[in-house]
PDB file of C-alpha atoms in Angstrom:
ATOM      1  CA  UNK A 295      19.753 -25.306   0.647  1.00  0.00           C
ATOM      2  CA  UNK A 296      20.207 -25.449  -3.115  1.00  0.00           C
ATOM      3  CA  UNK A 297      17.656 -22.718  -3.920  1.00  0.00           C
ATOM      4  CA  UNK A 298      19.430 -20.027  -1.878  1.00  0.00           C
ATOM      5  CA  UNK A 299      21.515 -17.472  -3.736  1.00  0.00           C
ATOM      6  CA  UNK A 300      24.936 -16.117  -2.789  1.00  0.00           C
ATOM      7  CA  UNK A 301      23.411 -13.737  -0.210  1.00  0.00           C
ATOM      8  CA  UNK A 302      21.586 -16.594   1.497  1.00  0.00           C
ATOM      9  CA  UNK A 303      18.199 -15.432   0.265  1.00  0.00           C
ATOM     10  CA  UNK A 304      15.705 -17.801  -1.240  1.00  0.00           C
ATOM     11  CA  UNK A 305      14.762 -17.314  -4.849  1.00  0.00           C
ATOM     12  CA  UNK A 306      15.828 -18.019  -8.375  1.00  0.00           C
ATOM     13  CA  UNK A 307      18.749 -15.754  -9.267  1.00  0.00           C
ATOM     14  CA  UNK A 308      18.085 -16.392 -12.966  1.00  0.00           C
ATOM     15  CA  UNK A 309      14.640 -14.800 -12.800  1.00  0.00           C
ATOM     16  CA  UNK A 310      14.776 -11.797 -15.170  1.00  0.00           C
ATOM     17  CA  UNK A 311      12.515  -9.673 -12.973  1.00  0.00           C
ATOM     18  CA  UNK A 312      14.792 -10.264 -10.011  1.00  0.00           C
ATOM     19  CA  UNK A 313      17.907  -9.426 -12.017  1.00  0.00           C
ATOM     20  CA  UNK A 314      16.257  -6.216 -13.246  1.00  0.00           C
ATOM     21  CA  UNK A 315      15.371  -5.279  -9.685  1.00  0.00           C
ATOM     22  CA  UNK A 316      19.001  -5.531  -8.579  1.00  0.00           C
ATOM     23  CA  UNK A 317      19.733  -2.080  -9.971  1.00  0.00           C
ATOM     24  CA  UNK A 318      18.790   0.920  -7.876  1.00  0.00           C
ATOM     25  CA  UNK A 319      16.113   2.106 -10.287  1.00  0.00           C
ATOM     26  CA  UNK A 320      15.046  -1.413 -11.201  1.00  0.00           C
ATOM     27  CA  UNK A 321      12.551  -1.836  -8.383  1.00  0.00           C
ATOM     28  CA  UNK A 322      10.894   1.479  -9.166  1.00  0.00           C
ATOM     29  CA  UNK A 323      10.745   0.585 -12.848  1.00  0.00           C
ATOM     30  CA  UNK A 324       9.170  -2.783 -12.112  1.00  0.00           C
ATOM     31  CA  UNK A 325       6.586  -1.166  -9.852  1.00  0.00           C
ATOM     32  CA  UNK A 326       5.799   1.467 -12.485  1.00  0.00           C
ATOM     33  CA  UNK A 327       5.521  -1.176 -15.169  1.00  0.00           C
ATOM     34  CA  UNK A 328       3.255  -3.376 -13.041  1.00  0.00           C
ATOM     35  CA  UNK A 329       1.010  -0.445 -12.145  1.00  0.00           C
ATOM     36  CA  UNK A 330       0.752   0.537 -15.821  1.00  0.00           C
ATOM     37  CA  UNK A 331      -0.103  -3.055 -16.756  1.00  0.00           C
ATOM     38  CA  UNK A 332      -2.856  -3.221 -14.123  1.00  0.00           C
ATOM     39  CA  UNK A 333      -4.236   0.126 -15.278  1.00  0.00           C
ATOM     40  CA  UNK A 334      -4.242  -1.022 -18.903  1.00  0.00           C
ATOM     41  CA  UNK A 335      -5.882  -4.328 -17.962  1.00  0.00           C
ATOM     42  CA  UNK A 336      -8.742  -2.656 -16.115  1.00  0.00           C
ATOM     43  CA  UNK A 337      -9.310  -0.251 -18.996  1.00  0.00           C
ATOM     44  CA  UNK A 338      -9.305  -3.100 -21.510  1.00  0.00           C
ATOM     45  CA  UNK A 339     -11.702  -5.214 -19.446  1.00  0.00           C
ATOM     46  CA  UNK A 340     -14.070  -2.275 -19.172  1.00  0.00           C
ATOM     47  CA  UNK A 341     -13.795  -1.566 -22.902  1.00  0.00           C
ATOM     48  CA  UNK A 342     -14.633  -5.162 -23.803  1.00  0.00           C
ATOM     49  CA  UNK A 343     -18.111  -5.121 -22.346  1.00  0.00           C
ATOM     50  CA  UNK A 344     -18.835  -1.404 -22.574  1.00  0.00           C
ATOM     51  CA  UNK A 345     -17.548  -1.007 -26.110  1.00  0.00           C
ATOM     52  CA  UNK A 346     -19.467  -3.974 -27.435  1.00  0.00           C
ATOM     53  CA  UNK A 347     -22.634  -2.813 -25.719  1.00  0.00           C
ATOM     54  CA  UNK A 348     -22.310   0.697 -27.114  1.00  0.00           C
ATOM     55  CA  UNK A 349     -21.587  -0.565 -30.626  1.00  0.00           C
ATOM     56  CA  UNK A 350     -24.608  -2.871 -30.518  1.00  0.00           C
ATOM     57  CA  UNK A 351     -26.914  -0.104 -29.293  1.00  0.00           C
ATOM     58  CA  UNK A 352     -25.643   2.484 -31.773  1.00  0.00           C
ATOM     59  CA  UNK A 353     -25.721   0.138 -34.745  1.00  0.00           C
ATOM     60  CA  UNK A 354     -29.254  -0.948 -33.857  1.00  0.00           C
ATOM     61  CA  UNK A 355     -30.466   2.645 -33.562  1.00  0.00           C
ATOM     62  CA  UNK A 356     -28.728   3.735 -36.739  1.00  0.00           C
ATOM     63  CA  UNK A 357     -30.052   0.719 -38.630  1.00  0.00           C
ATOM     64  CA  UNK A 358     -33.587   1.615 -37.588  1.00  0.00           C
ATOM     65  CA  UNK A 359     -33.158   5.185 -38.827  1.00  0.00           C
ATOM     66  CA  UNK A 360     -30.848   4.795 -41.841  1.00  0.00           C
ATOM     67  CA  UNK A 361     -31.358   1.242 -42.990  1.00  0.00           C
ATOM     68  CA  UNK A 362     -28.796  -1.183 -44.433  1.00  0.00           C
ATOM     69  CA  UNK A 363     -26.309   1.552 -45.361  1.00  0.00           C
ATOM     70  CA  UNK A 364     -25.154   1.463 -41.736  1.00  0.00           C
ATOM     71  CA  UNK A 365     -23.525  -1.904 -42.446  1.00  0.00           C
ATOM     72  CA  UNK A 366     -20.889  -0.116 -44.549  1.00  0.00           C
ATOM     73  CA  UNK A 367     -19.947   1.910 -41.513  1.00  0.00           C
ATOM     74  CA  UNK A 368     -19.725  -1.243 -39.428  1.00  0.00           C
ATOM     75  CA  UNK A 369     -17.428  -2.755 -42.070  1.00  0.00           C
ATOM     76  CA  UNK A 370     -15.123   0.282 -41.848  1.00  0.00           C
ATOM     77  CA  UNK A 371     -15.164   0.003 -38.068  1.00  0.00           C
ATOM     78  CA  UNK A 372     -14.190  -3.660 -38.211  1.00  0.00           C
ATOM     79  CA  UNK A 373     -11.304  -2.945 -40.598  1.00  0.00           C
ATOM     80  CA  UNK A 374      -9.757  -0.603 -38.042  1.00  0.00           C
ATOM     81  CA  UNK A 375      -9.480  -3.389 -35.445  1.00  0.00           C
ATOM     82  CA  UNK A 376      -6.383  -5.047 -37.016  1.00  0.00           C
ATOM     83  CA  UNK A 377      -4.810  -1.619 -37.536  1.00  0.00           C
ATOM     84  CA  UNK A 378      -5.406  -0.808 -33.895  1.00  0.00           C
ATOM     85  CA  UNK A 379      -3.900  -4.126 -32.786  1.00  0.00           C
ATOM     86  CA  UNK A 380      -0.774  -3.553 -34.889  1.00  0.00           C
ATOM     87  CA  UNK A 381      -0.386  -0.036 -33.515  1.00  0.00           C
ATOM     88  CA  UNK A 382      -0.699  -1.274 -29.945  1.00  0.00           C
ATOM     89  CA  UNK A 383       2.045  -3.833 -30.582  1.00  0.00           C
ATOM     90  CA  UNK A 384       4.283  -0.982 -31.763  1.00  0.00           C
ATOM     91  CA  UNK A 385       3.374   1.071 -28.673  1.00  0.00           C
ATOM     92  CA  UNK A 386       4.254  -1.866 -26.396  1.00  0.00           C
ATOM     93  CA  UNK A 387       7.606  -2.311 -28.138  1.00  0.00           C
ATOM     94  CA  UNK A 388       8.340   1.422 -27.817  1.00  0.00           C
ATOM     95  CA  UNK A 389       7.338   1.279 -24.148  1.00  0.00           C
ATOM     96  CA  UNK A 390       9.845  -1.519 -23.529  1.00  0.00           C
ATOM     97  CA  UNK A 391      12.586   0.541 -25.188  1.00  0.00           C
ATOM     98  CA  UNK A 392      11.631   3.568 -23.112  1.00  0.00           C
ATOM     99  CA  UNK A 393      11.908   1.480 -19.948  1.00  0.00           C
ATOM    100  CA  UNK A 394      15.373   0.310 -21.042  1.00  0.00           C
ATOM    101  CA  UNK A 395      16.405   3.940 -21.511  1.00  0.00           C
ATOM    102  CA  UNK A 396      15.027   4.811 -18.096  1.00  0.00           C
ATOM    103  CA  UNK A 397      16.965   1.922 -16.545  1.00  0.00           C
ATOM    104  CA  UNK A 398      20.177   3.115 -18.226  1.00  0.00           C
ATOM    105  CA  UNK A 399      19.643   6.667 -16.970  1.00  0.00           C
ATOM    106  CA  UNK A 400      18.829   5.507 -13.445  1.00  0.00           C
ATOM    107  CA  UNK A 401      21.887   3.252 -13.397  1.00  0.00           C
ATOM    108  CA  UNK A 402      24.142   6.089 -14.520  1.00  0.00           C
ATOM    109  CA  UNK A 403      22.556   8.557 -12.091  1.00  0.00           C
ATOM    110  CA  UNK A 404      22.944   6.128  -9.203  1.00  0.00           C
ATOM    111  CA  UNK A 405      26.556   5.512 -10.151  1.00  0.00           C
ATOM    112  CA  UNK A 406      27.190   9.268 -10.249  1.00  0.00           C
ATOM    113  CA  UNK A 407      25.566   9.918  -6.896  1.00  0.00           C
ATOM    114  CA  UNK A 408      27.326   6.963  -5.282  1.00  0.00           C
ATOM    115  CA  UNK A 409      30.732   8.188  -6.316  1.00  0.00           C
ATOM    116  CA  UNK A 410      30.131  11.939  -6.183  1.00  0.00           C
ATOM    117  CA  UNK A 411      33.216  12.652  -4.045  1.00  0.00           C
ATOM    118  CA  UNK A 412      35.477  10.881  -6.554  1.00  0.00           C
ATOM    119  CA  UNK A 413      33.796  12.650  -9.476  1.00  0.00           C
ATOM    120  CA  UNK A 414      34.288  16.066  -7.886  1.00  0.00           C
ATOM    121  CA  UNK A 415      37.872  15.314  -6.864  1.00  0.00           C
ATOM    122  CA  UNK A 416      38.819  14.128 -10.355  1.00  0.00           C
ATOM    123  CA  UNK A 417      36.727  16.838 -12.087  1.00  0.00           C
ATOM    124  CA  UNK A 418      34.718  14.187 -13.936  1.00  0.00           C
ATOM    125  CA  UNK A 419      31.365  15.621 -12.918  1.00  0.00           C
ATOM    126  CA  UNK A 420      30.928  17.372 -16.284  1.00  0.00           C
ATOM    127  CA  UNK A 421      31.479  14.128 -18.153  1.00  0.00           C
ATOM    128  CA  UNK A 422      28.960  12.258 -16.008  1.00  0.00           C
ATOM    129  CA  UNK A 423      26.490  15.140 -16.265  1.00  0.00           C
ATOM    130  CA  UNK A 424      26.671  15.009 -20.071  1.00  0.00           C
ATOM    131  CA  UNK A 425      26.303  11.242 -19.957  1.00  0.00           C
ATOM    132  CA  UNK A 426      23.229  11.374 -17.701  1.00  0.00           C
ATOM    133  CA  UNK A 427      21.721  14.132 -19.854  1.00  0.00           C
ATOM    134  CA  UNK A 428      22.383  12.035 -22.945  1.00  0.00           C
ATOM    135  CA  UNK A 429      20.544   9.107 -21.377  1.00  0.00           C
ATOM    136  CA  UNK A 430      17.696  11.432 -20.342  1.00  0.00           C
ATOM    137  CA  UNK A 431      17.461  12.907 -23.855  1.00  0.00           C
ATOM    138  CA  UNK A 432      17.261   9.395 -25.295  1.00  0.00           C
ATOM    139  CA  UNK A 433      14.556   8.500 -22.789  1.00  0.00           C
ATOM    140  CA  UNK A 434      12.551  11.627 -23.656  1.00  0.00           C
ATOM    141  CA  UNK A 435      12.974  10.993 -27.382  1.00  0.00           C
ATOM    142  CA  UNK A 436      11.595   7.488 -26.971  1.00  0.00           C
ATOM    143  CA  UNK A 437       8.783   8.799 -24.771  1.00  0.00           C
ATOM    144  CA  UNK A 438       7.821  11.365 -27.414  1.00  0.00           C
ATOM    145  CA  UNK A 439       7.876   8.718 -30.140  1.00  0.00           C
ATOM    146  CA  UNK A 440       5.610   6.451 -28.099  1.00  0.00           C
ATOM    147  CA  UNK A 441       3.280   9.374 -27.413  1.00  0.00           C
ATOM    148  CA  UNK A 442       3.112  10.187 -31.116  1.00  0.00           C
ATOM    149  CA  UNK A 443       2.192   6.620 -32.020  1.00  0.00           C
ATOM    150  CA  UNK A 444      -0.462   6.562 -29.276  1.00  0.00           C
ATOM    151  CA  UNK A 445      -1.894   9.865 -30.553  1.00  0.00           C
ATOM    152  CA  UNK A 446      -2.002   8.471 -34.088  1.00  0.00           C
ATOM    153  CA  UNK A 447      -3.780   5.393 -32.782  1.00  0.00           C
ATOM    154  CA  UNK A 448      -6.333   7.545 -30.982  1.00  0.00           C
ATOM    155  CA  UNK A 449      -6.906   9.601 -34.124  1.00  0.00           C
ATOM    156  CA  UNK A 450      -7.677   6.491 -36.142  1.00  0.00           C
TER     157      UNK A 450
END
């Protein structure tokens, strides 16, 4: 069958999600990413109706009590929407880079564990430990950067 790969399994071997899952940590990363996407989707769907309803109620109440000056506040609110969208694009890009760092660390950790006897025999365990720590430090640095951008977005 022409759509079977070299292992005899059906599927498209050029699918990027399948190639990413070939690594030991790839499946876990894909599951984490999918769960985060579903969580974000549900939050966004809730915010669409709930946020609009709250804004409409609050603006109506404020307009009744304060008059047309409330429209200036609504204008400021609407100007933050493009800023928020741009910030979320940056957060998504930083998230993708963090996932790449996590994949690199998982790949290196899996390689180290798989060949632990050779590493110990050749006294290379220190080198691999520094390498894994370097990957972990990079991952944490990217995580902190993403967290900072998210905090800035929440503050605005």
